[in-house]
PDB file of C-alpha atoms in Angstrom:
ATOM      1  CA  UNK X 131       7.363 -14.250  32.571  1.00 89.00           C
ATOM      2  CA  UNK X 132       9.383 -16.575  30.573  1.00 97.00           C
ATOM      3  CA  UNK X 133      13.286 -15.624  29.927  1.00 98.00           C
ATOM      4  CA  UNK X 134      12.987 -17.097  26.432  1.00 98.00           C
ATOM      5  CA  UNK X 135      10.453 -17.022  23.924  1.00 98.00           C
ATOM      6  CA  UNK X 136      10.639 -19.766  20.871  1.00 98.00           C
ATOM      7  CA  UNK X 137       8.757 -18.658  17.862  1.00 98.00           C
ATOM      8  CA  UNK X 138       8.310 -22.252  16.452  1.00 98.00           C
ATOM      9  CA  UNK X 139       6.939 -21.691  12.811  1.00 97.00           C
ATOM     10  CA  UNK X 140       5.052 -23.963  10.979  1.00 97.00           C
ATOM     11  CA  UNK X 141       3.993 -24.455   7.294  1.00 96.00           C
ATOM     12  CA  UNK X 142       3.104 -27.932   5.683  1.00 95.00           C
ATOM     13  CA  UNK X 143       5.852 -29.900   7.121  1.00 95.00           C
ATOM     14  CA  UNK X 144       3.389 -32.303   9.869  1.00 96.00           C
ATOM     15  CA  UNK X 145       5.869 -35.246   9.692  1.00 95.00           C
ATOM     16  CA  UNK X 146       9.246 -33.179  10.820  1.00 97.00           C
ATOM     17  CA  UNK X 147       6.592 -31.554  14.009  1.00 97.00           C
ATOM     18  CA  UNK X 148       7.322 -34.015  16.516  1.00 97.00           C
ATOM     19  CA  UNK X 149      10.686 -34.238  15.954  1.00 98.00           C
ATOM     20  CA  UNK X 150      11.153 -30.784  16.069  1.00 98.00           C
ATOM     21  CA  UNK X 151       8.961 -29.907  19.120  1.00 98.00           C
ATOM     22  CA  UNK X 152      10.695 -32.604  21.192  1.00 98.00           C
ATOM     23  CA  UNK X 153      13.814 -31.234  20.648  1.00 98.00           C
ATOM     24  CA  UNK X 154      12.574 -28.152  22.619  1.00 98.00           C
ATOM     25  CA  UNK X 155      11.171 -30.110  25.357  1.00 98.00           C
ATOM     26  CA  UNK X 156      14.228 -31.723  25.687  1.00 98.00           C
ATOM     27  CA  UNK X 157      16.225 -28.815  26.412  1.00 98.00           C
ATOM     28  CA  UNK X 158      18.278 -28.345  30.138  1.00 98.00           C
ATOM     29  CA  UNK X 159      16.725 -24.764  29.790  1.00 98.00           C
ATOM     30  CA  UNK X 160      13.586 -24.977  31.045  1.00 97.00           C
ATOM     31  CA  UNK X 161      12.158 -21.593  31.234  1.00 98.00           C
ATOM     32  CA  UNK X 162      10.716 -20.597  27.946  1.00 98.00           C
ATOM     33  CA  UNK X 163       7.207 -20.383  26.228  1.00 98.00           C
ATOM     34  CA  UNK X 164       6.685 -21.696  22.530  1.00 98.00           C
ATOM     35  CA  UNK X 165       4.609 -20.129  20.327  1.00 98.00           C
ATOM     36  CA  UNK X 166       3.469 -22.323  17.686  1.00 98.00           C
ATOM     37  CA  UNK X 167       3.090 -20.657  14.408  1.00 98.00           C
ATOM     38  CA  UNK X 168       0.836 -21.622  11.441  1.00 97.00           C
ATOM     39  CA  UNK X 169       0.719 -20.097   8.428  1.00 96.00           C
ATOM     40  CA  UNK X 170      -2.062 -21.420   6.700  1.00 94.00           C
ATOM     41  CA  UNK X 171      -0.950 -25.268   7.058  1.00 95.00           C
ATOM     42  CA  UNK X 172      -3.376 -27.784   5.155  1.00 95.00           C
ATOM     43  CA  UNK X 173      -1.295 -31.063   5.963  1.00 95.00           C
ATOM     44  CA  UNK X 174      -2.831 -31.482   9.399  1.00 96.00           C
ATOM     45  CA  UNK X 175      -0.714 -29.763  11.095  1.00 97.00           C
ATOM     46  CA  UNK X 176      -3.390 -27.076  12.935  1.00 97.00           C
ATOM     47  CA  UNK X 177      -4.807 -30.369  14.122  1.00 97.00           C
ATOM     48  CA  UNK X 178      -1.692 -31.936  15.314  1.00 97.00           C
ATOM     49  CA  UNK X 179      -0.547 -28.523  17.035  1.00 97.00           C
ATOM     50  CA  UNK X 180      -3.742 -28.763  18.822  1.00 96.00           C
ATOM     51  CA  UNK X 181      -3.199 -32.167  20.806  1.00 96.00           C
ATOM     52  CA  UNK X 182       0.037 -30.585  22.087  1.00 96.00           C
ATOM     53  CA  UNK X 183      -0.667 -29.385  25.840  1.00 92.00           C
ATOM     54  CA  UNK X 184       2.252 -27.163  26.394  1.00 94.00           C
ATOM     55  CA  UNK X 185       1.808 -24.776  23.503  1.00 97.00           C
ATOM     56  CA  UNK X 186       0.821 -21.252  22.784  1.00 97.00           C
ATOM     57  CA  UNK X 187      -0.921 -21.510  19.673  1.00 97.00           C
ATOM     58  CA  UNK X 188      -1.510 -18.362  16.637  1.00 97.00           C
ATOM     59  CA  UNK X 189      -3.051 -19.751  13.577  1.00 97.00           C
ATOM     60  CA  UNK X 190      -2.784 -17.431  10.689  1.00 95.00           C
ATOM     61  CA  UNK X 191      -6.465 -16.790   9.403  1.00 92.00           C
ATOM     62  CA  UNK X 192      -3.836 -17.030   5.536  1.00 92.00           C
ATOM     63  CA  UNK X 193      -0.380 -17.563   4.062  1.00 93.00           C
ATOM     64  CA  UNK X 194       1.249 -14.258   5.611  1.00 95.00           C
ATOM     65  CA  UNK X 195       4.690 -15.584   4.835  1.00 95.00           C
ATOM     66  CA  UNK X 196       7.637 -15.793   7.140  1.00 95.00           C
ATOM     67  CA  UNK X 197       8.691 -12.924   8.223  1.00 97.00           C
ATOM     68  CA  UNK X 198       5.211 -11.651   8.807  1.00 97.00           C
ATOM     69  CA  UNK X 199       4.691 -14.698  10.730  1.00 97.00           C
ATOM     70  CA  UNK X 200       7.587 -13.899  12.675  1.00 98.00           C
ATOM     71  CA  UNK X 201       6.482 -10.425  13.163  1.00 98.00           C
ATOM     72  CA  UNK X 202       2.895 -11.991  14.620  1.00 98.00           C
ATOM     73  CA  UNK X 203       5.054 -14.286  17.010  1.00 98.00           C
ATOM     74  CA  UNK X 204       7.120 -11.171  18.203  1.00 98.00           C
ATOM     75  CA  UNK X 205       3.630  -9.420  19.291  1.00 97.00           C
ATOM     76  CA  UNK X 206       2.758 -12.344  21.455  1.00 97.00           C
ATOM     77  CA  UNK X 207       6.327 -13.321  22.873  1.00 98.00           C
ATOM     78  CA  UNK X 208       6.852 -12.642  26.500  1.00 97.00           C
ATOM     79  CA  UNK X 209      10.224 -13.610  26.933  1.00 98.00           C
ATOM     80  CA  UNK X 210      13.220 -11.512  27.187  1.00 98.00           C
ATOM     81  CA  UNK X 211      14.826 -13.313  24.408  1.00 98.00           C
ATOM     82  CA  UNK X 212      13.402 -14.923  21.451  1.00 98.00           C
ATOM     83  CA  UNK X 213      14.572 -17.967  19.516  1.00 98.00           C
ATOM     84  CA  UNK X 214      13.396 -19.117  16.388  1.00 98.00           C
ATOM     85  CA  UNK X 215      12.735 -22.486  15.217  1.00 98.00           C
ATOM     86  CA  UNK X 216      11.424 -23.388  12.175  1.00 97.00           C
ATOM     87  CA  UNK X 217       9.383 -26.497  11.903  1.00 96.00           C
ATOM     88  CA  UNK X 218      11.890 -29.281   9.889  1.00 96.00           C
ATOM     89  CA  UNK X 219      14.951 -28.509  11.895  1.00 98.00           C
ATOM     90  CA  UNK X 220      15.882 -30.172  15.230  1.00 98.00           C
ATOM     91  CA  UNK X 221      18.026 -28.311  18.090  1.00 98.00           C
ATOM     92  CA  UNK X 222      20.225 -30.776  20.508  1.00 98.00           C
ATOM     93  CA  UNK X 223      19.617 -30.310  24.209  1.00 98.00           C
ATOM     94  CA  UNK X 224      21.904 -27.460  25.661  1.00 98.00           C
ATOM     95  CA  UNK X 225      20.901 -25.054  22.613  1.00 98.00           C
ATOM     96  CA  UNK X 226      19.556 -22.691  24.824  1.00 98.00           C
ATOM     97  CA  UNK X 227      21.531 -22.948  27.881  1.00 98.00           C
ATOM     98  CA  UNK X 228      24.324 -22.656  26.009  1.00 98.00           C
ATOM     99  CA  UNK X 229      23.274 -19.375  24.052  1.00 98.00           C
ATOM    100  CA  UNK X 230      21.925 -17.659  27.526  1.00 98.00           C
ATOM    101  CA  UNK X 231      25.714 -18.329  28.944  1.00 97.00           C
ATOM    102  CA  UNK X 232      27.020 -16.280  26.106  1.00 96.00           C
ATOM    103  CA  UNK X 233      24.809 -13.653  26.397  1.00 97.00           C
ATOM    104  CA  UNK X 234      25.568 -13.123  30.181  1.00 97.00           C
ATOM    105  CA  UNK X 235      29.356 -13.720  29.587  1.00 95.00           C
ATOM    106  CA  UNK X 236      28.937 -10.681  26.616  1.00 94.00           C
ATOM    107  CA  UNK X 237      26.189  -8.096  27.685  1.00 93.00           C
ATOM    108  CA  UNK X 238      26.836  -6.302  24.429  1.00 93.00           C
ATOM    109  CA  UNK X 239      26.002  -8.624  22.281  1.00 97.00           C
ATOM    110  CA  UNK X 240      22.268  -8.787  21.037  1.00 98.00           C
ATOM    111  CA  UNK X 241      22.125 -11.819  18.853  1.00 98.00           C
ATOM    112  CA  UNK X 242      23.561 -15.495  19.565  1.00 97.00           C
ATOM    113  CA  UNK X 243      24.184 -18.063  17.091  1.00 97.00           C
ATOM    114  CA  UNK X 244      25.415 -21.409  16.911  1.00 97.00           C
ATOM    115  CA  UNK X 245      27.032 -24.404  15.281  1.00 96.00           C
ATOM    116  CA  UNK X 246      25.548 -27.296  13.776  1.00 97.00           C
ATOM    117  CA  UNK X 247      25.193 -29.498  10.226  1.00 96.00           C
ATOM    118  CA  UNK X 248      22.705 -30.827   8.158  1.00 96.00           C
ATOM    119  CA  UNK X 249      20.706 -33.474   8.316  1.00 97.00           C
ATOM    120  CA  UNK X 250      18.354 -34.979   5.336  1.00 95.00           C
ATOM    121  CA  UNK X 251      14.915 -36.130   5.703  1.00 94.00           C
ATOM    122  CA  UNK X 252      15.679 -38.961   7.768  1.00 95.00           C
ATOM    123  CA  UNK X 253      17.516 -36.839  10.159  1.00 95.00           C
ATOM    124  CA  UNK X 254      21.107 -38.257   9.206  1.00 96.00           C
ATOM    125  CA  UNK X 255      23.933 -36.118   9.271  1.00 96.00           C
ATOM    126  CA  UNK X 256      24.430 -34.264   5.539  1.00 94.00           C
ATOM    127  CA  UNK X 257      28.317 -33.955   4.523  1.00 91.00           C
ATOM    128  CA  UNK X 258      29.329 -30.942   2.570  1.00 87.00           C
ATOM    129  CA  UNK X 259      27.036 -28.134   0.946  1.00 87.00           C
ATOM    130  CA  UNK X 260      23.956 -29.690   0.035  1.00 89.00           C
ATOM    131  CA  UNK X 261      22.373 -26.158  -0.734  1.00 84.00           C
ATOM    132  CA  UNK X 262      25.140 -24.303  -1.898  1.00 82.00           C
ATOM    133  CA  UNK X 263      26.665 -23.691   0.922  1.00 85.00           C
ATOM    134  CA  UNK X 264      28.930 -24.843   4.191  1.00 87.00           C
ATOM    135  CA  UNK X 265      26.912 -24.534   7.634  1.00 90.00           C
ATOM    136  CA  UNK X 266      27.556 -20.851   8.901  1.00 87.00           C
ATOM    137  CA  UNK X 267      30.117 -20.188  11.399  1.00 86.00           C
ATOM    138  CA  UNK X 268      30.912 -16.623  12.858  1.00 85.00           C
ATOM    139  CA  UNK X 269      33.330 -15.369  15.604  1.00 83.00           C
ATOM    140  CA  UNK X 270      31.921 -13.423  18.328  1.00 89.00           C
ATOM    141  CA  UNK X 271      32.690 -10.027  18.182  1.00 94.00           C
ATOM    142  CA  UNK X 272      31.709  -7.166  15.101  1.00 96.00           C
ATOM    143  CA  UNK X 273      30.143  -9.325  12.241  1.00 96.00           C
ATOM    144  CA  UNK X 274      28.911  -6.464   9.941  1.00 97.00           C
ATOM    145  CA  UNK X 275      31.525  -6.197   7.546  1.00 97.00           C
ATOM    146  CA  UNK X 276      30.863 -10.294   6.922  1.00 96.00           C
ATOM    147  CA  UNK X 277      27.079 -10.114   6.331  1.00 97.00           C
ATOM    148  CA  UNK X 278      27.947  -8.249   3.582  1.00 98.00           C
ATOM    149  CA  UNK X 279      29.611 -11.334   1.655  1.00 96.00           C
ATOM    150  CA  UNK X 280      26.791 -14.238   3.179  1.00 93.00           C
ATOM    151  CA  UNK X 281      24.036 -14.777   5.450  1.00 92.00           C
ATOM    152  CA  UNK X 282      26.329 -16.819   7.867  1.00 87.00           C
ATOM    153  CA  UNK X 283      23.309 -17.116  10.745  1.00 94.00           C
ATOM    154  CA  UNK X 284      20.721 -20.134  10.141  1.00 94.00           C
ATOM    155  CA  UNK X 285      17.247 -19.058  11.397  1.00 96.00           C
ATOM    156  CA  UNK X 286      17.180 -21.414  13.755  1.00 98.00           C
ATOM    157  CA  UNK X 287      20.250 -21.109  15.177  1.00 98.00           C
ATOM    158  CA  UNK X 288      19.827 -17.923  16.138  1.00 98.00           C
ATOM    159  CA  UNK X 289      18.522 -16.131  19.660  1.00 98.00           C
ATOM    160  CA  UNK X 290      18.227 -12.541  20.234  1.00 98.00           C
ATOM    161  CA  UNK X 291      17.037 -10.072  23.035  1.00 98.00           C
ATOM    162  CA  UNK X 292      13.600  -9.049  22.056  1.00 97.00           C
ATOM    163  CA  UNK X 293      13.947  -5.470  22.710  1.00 97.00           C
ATOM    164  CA  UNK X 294      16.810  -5.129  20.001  1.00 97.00           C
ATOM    165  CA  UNK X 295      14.229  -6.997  17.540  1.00 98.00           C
ATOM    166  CA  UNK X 296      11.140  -4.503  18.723  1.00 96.00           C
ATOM    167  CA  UNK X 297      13.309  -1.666  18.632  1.00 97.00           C
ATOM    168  CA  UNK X 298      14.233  -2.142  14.784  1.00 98.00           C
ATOM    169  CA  UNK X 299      10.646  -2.461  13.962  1.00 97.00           C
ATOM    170  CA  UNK X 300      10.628  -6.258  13.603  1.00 97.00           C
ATOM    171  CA  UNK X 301      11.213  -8.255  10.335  1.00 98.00           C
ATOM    172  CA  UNK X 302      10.956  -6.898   6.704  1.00 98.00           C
ATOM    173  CA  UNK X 303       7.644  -8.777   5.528  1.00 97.00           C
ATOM    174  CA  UNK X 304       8.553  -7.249   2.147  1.00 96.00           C
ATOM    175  CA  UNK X 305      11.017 -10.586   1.501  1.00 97.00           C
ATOM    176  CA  UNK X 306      10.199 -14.155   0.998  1.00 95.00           C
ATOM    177  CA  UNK X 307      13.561 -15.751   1.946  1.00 94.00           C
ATOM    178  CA  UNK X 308      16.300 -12.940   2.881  1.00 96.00           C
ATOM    179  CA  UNK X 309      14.720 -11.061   5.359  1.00 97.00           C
ATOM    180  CA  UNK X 310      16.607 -13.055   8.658  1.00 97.00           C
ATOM    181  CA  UNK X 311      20.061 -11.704   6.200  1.00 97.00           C
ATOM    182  CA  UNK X 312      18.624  -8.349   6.451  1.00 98.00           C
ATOM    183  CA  UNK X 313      17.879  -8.698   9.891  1.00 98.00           C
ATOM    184  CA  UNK X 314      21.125  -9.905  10.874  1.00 98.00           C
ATOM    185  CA  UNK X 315      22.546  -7.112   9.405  1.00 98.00           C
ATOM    186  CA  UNK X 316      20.716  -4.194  10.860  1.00 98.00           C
ATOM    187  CA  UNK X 317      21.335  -5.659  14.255  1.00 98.00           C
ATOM    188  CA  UNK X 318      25.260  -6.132  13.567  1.00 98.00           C
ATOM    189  CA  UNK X 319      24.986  -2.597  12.526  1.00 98.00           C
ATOM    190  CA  UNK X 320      23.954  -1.749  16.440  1.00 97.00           C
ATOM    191  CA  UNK X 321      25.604  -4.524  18.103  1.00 96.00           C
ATOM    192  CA  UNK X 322      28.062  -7.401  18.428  1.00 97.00           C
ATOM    193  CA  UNK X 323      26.907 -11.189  17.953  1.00 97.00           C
ATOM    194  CA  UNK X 324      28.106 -14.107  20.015  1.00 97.00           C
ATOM    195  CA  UNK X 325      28.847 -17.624  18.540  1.00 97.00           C
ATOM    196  CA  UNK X 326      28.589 -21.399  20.067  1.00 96.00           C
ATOM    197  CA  UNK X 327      31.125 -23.216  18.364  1.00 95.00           C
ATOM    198  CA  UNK X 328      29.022 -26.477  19.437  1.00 96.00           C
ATOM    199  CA  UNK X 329      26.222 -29.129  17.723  1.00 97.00           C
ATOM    200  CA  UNK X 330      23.166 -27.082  18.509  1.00 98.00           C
ATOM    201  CA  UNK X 331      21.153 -26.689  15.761  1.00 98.00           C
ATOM    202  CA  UNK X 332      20.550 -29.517  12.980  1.00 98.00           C
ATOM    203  CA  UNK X 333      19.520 -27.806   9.373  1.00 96.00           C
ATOM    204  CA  UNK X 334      17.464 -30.145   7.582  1.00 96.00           C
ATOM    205  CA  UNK X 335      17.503 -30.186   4.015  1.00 94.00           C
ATOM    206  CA  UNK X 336      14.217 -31.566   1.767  1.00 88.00           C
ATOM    207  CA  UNK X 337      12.554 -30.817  -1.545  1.00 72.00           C
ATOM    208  CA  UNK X 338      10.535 -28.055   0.110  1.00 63.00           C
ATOM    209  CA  UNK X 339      12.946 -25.421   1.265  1.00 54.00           C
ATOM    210  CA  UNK X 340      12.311 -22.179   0.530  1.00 52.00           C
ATOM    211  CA  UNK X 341      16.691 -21.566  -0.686  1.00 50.00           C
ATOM    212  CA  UNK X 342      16.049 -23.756  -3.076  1.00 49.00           C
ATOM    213  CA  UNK X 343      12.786 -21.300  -4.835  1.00 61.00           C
ATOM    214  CA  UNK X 344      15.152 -19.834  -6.762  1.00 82.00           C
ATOM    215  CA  UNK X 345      13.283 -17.250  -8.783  1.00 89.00           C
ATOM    216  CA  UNK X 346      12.052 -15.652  -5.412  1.00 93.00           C
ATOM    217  CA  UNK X 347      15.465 -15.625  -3.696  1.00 94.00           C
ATOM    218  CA  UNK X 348      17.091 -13.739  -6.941  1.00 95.00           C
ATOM    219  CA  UNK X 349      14.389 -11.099  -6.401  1.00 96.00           C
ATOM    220  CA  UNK X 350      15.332 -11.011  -2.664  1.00 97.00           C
ATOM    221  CA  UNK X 351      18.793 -10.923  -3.789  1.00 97.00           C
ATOM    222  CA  UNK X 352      18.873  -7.661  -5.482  1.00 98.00           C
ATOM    223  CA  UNK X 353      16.676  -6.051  -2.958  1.00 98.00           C
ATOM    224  CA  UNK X 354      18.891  -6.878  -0.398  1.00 98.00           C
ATOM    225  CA  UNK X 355      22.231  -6.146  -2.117  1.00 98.00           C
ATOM    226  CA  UNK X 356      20.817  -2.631  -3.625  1.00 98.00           C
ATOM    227  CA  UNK X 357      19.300  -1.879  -0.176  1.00 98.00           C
ATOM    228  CA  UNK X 358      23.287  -2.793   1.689  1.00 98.00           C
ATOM    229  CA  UNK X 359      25.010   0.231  -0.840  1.00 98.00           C
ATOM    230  CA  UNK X 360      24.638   3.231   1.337  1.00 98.00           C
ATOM    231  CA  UNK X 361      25.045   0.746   4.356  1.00 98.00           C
ATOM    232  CA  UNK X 362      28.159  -0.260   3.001  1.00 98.00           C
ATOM    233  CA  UNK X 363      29.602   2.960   2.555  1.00 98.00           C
ATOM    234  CA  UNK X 364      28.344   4.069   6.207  1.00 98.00           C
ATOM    235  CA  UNK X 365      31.313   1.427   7.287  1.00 98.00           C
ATOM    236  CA  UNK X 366      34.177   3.420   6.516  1.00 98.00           C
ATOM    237  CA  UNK X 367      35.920   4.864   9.542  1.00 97.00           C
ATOM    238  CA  UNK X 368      34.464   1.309  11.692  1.00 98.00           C
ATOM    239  CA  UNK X 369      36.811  -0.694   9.596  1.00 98.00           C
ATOM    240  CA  UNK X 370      39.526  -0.315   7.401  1.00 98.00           C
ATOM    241  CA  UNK X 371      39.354   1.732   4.055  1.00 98.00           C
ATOM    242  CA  UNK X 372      40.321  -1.354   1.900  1.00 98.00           C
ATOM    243  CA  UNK X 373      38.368  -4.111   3.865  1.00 98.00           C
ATOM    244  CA  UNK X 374      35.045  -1.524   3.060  1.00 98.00           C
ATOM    245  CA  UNK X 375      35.811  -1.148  -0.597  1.00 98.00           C
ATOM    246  CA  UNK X 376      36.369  -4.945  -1.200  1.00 98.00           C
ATOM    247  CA  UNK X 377      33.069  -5.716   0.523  1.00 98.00           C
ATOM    248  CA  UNK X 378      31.732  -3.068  -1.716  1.00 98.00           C
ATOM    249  CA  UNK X 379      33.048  -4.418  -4.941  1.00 98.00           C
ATOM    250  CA  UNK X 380      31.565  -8.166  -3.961  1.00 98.00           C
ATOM    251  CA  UNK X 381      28.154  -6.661  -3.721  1.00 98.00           C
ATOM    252  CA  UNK X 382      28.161  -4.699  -6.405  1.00 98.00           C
ATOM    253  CA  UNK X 383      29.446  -8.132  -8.295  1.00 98.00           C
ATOM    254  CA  UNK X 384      26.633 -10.081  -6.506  1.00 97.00           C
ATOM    255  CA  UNK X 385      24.126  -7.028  -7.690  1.00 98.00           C
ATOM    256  CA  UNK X 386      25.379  -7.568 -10.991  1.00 98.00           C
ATOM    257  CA  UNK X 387      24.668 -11.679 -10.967  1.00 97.00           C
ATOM    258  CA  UNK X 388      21.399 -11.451  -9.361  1.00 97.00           C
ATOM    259  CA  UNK X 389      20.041  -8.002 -11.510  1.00 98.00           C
ATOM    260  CA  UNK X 390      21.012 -10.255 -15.010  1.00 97.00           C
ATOM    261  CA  UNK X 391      19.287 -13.763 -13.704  1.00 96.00           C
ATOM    262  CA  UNK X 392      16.238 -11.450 -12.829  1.00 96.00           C
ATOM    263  CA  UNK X 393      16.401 -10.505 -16.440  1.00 95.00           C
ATOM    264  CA  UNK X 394      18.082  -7.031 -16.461  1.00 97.00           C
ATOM    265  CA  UNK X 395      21.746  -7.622 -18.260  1.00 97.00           C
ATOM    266  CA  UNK X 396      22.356  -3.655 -18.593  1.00 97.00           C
ATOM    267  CA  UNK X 397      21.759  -3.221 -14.935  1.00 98.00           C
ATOM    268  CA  UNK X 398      23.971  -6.177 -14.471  1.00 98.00           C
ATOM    269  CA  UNK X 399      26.438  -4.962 -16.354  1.00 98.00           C
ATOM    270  CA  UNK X 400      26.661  -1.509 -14.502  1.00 98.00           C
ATOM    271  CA  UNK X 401      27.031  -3.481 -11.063  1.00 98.00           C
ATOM    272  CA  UNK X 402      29.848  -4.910 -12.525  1.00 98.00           C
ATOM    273  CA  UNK X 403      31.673  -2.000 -13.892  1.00 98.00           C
ATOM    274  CA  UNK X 404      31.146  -0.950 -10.228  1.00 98.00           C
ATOM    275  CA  UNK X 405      32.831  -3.852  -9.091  1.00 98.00           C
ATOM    276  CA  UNK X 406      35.445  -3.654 -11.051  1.00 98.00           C
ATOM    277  CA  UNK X 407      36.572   0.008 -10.239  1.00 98.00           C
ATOM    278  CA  UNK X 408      36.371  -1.023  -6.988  1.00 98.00           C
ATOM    279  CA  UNK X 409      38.586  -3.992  -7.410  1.00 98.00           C
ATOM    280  CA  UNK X 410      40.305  -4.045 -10.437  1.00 97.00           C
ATOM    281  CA  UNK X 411      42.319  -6.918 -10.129  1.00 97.00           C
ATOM    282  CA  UNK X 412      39.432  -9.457  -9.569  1.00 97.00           C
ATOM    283  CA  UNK X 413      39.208 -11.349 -12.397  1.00 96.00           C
ATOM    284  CA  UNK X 414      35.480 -13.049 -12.291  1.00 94.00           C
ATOM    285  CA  UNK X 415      33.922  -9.605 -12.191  1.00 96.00           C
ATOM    286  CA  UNK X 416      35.727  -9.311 -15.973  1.00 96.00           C
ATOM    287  CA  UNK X 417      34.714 -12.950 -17.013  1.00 94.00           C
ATOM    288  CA  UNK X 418      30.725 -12.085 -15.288  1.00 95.00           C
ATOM    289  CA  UNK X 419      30.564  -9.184 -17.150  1.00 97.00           C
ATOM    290  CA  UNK X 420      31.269 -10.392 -20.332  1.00 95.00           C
ATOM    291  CA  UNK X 421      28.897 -13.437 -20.064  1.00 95.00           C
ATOM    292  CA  UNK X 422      26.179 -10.854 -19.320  1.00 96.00           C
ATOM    293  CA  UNK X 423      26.345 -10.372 -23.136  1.00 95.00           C
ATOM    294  CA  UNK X 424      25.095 -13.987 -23.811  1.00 92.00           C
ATOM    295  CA  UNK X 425      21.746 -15.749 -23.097  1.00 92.00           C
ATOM    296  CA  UNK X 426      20.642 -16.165 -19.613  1.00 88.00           C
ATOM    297  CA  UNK X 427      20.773 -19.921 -20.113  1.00 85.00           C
ATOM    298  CA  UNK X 428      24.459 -19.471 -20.471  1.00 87.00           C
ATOM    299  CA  UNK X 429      25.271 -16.742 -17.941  1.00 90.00           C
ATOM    300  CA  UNK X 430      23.392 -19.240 -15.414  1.00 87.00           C
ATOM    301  CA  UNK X 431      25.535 -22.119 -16.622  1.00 85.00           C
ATOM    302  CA  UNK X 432      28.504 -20.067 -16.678  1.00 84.00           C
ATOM    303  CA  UNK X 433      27.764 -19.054 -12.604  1.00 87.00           C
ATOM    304  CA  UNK X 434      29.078 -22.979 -11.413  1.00 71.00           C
ATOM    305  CA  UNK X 435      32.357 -22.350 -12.478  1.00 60.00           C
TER     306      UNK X 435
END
């Protein structure tokens, strides 16, 4: 059996493949299976997939999604560990070496993640925050409390024992873009995560990824943060009093952006009031809720300041 299992999923992206799938054969690591993913590719892609010799290959009979894609990959993975990558990003050589070292230097951690940037279609380097936001970073140790303000774990960056994944039932297929944040969370919830401060993973950014469907994500968005209030409050007595009821007051706030841009300004509006008795002296949860009264054109507008 393999020790590591990579779920490499694939969707309409043939001319990032190679680049992508080298990067995996290139790694010091040598003992792992890949499991090539398609999810209802029409770009070639099946085709190309199947002139590759060293691949384990699931074609999705139609568009599942990803986390049910990832669900389909975690029924055929062997490996004691599975890492995901998806099929535009790029992973530099001692990705997985370097992850397996941290989980034997911290048995009780059950996810790994790493450092990285992003590149652009070319695959040169990306300054800044081209979607919205800086390339994750964590400290290993108890994340839980920060999932709550940010998915800070790239999904292919990441690598987790498989038997924490089976045991929590596998990915929520109910999401389009936020399931790897819910993920995260319910593992941080059981155990710590380690983090590679090193190059590993390369994030590309394109026209075609999926952050940047933002109608979907603000669905996901209010899912998610509705579905973290009880989890939030579960946290009190694992960290401090204050540090829970701050967290609790930013999600009710992001609850309150993402319920008004789905179109529901009352149910924005009582996030906010939630917020706000939470954390009174945070002044953008006053200026939010007041702009909830205006057009959604404007309360969008008003978001980027």
């Amino acid at each position: 059996m393999p020790k590591v299992s990579v779920l490499f999923t694939c969707y309409n992206h043939l001319r990032f493949l190679p680049e992508a799938l080298e990067s995996v054969r290139r790694q010091t690591f040598t003992d792992y299976e890949i499991i090539a993913l398609d999810d209802g590719s029409t770009d070639g892609t099946r085709e190309w997939l199947a002139g590759q010799p060293d691949l384990k290959i699931v074609l999705n009979e139609k568009n599942l999604g990803t986390y049910a894609t990832l669900n389909v990959g975690l029924k055929h993975a062997s490996g004691d560990f599975i890492a995901v990558l998806n099929d535009d990003d790029v992973w530099t050589p001692r990705k997985l070496e370097t992850q397996l070292a941290l989980f034997a230097a911290h048995p009780q951690i059950g996810l790994s993640h790493t450092g990285g940037y992003f590149i652009d279609e070319n695959s040169k380097q990306v300054q800044g925050s081209p979607l919205g936001f800086a390339f994750p970073r964590f400290a290993t140790g108890d994340v839980l409390l920060g999932l709550v303000y940010e998915n800070k774990i790239i999904a292919s960056a990441a690598m987790a024992r498989r038997e924490v994944l089976e045991d929590l039932g596998g990915f929520n297929e109910n999401y389009f873009g936020l399931g790897d944040w819910e993920m995260w969370f319910r593992i941080a919830e059981q155990c710590h995560f380690g983090f590679a401060d090193d190059v590993l993973t390369l994030y590309r950014v394109h026209g075609e990824n999926a952050s940047r469907q933002s109608d979907k994500m603000w669905i996901d968005g209010q899912r998610l943060r509705e579905w973290m209030v009880p989890r939030i409050e579960a946290m009190m007595g694992r960290f401090a009093t204050e540090d829970v009821l701050r967290a609790q007051a930013r999600n009710f706030a992001a609850l309150g952006v993402v319920r008004t841009l789905n179109g529901d300004p009352n149910g924005g509006r009582k996030a906010f009031m939630e917020a706000i008795r939470l954390e009174p002296k945070r002044l953008k949860s006053y200026i939010r809720y007041g702009t909830t009264f205006l057009p959604n054109s404007v309360f969008k507008r008003t978001l980027r300041s």
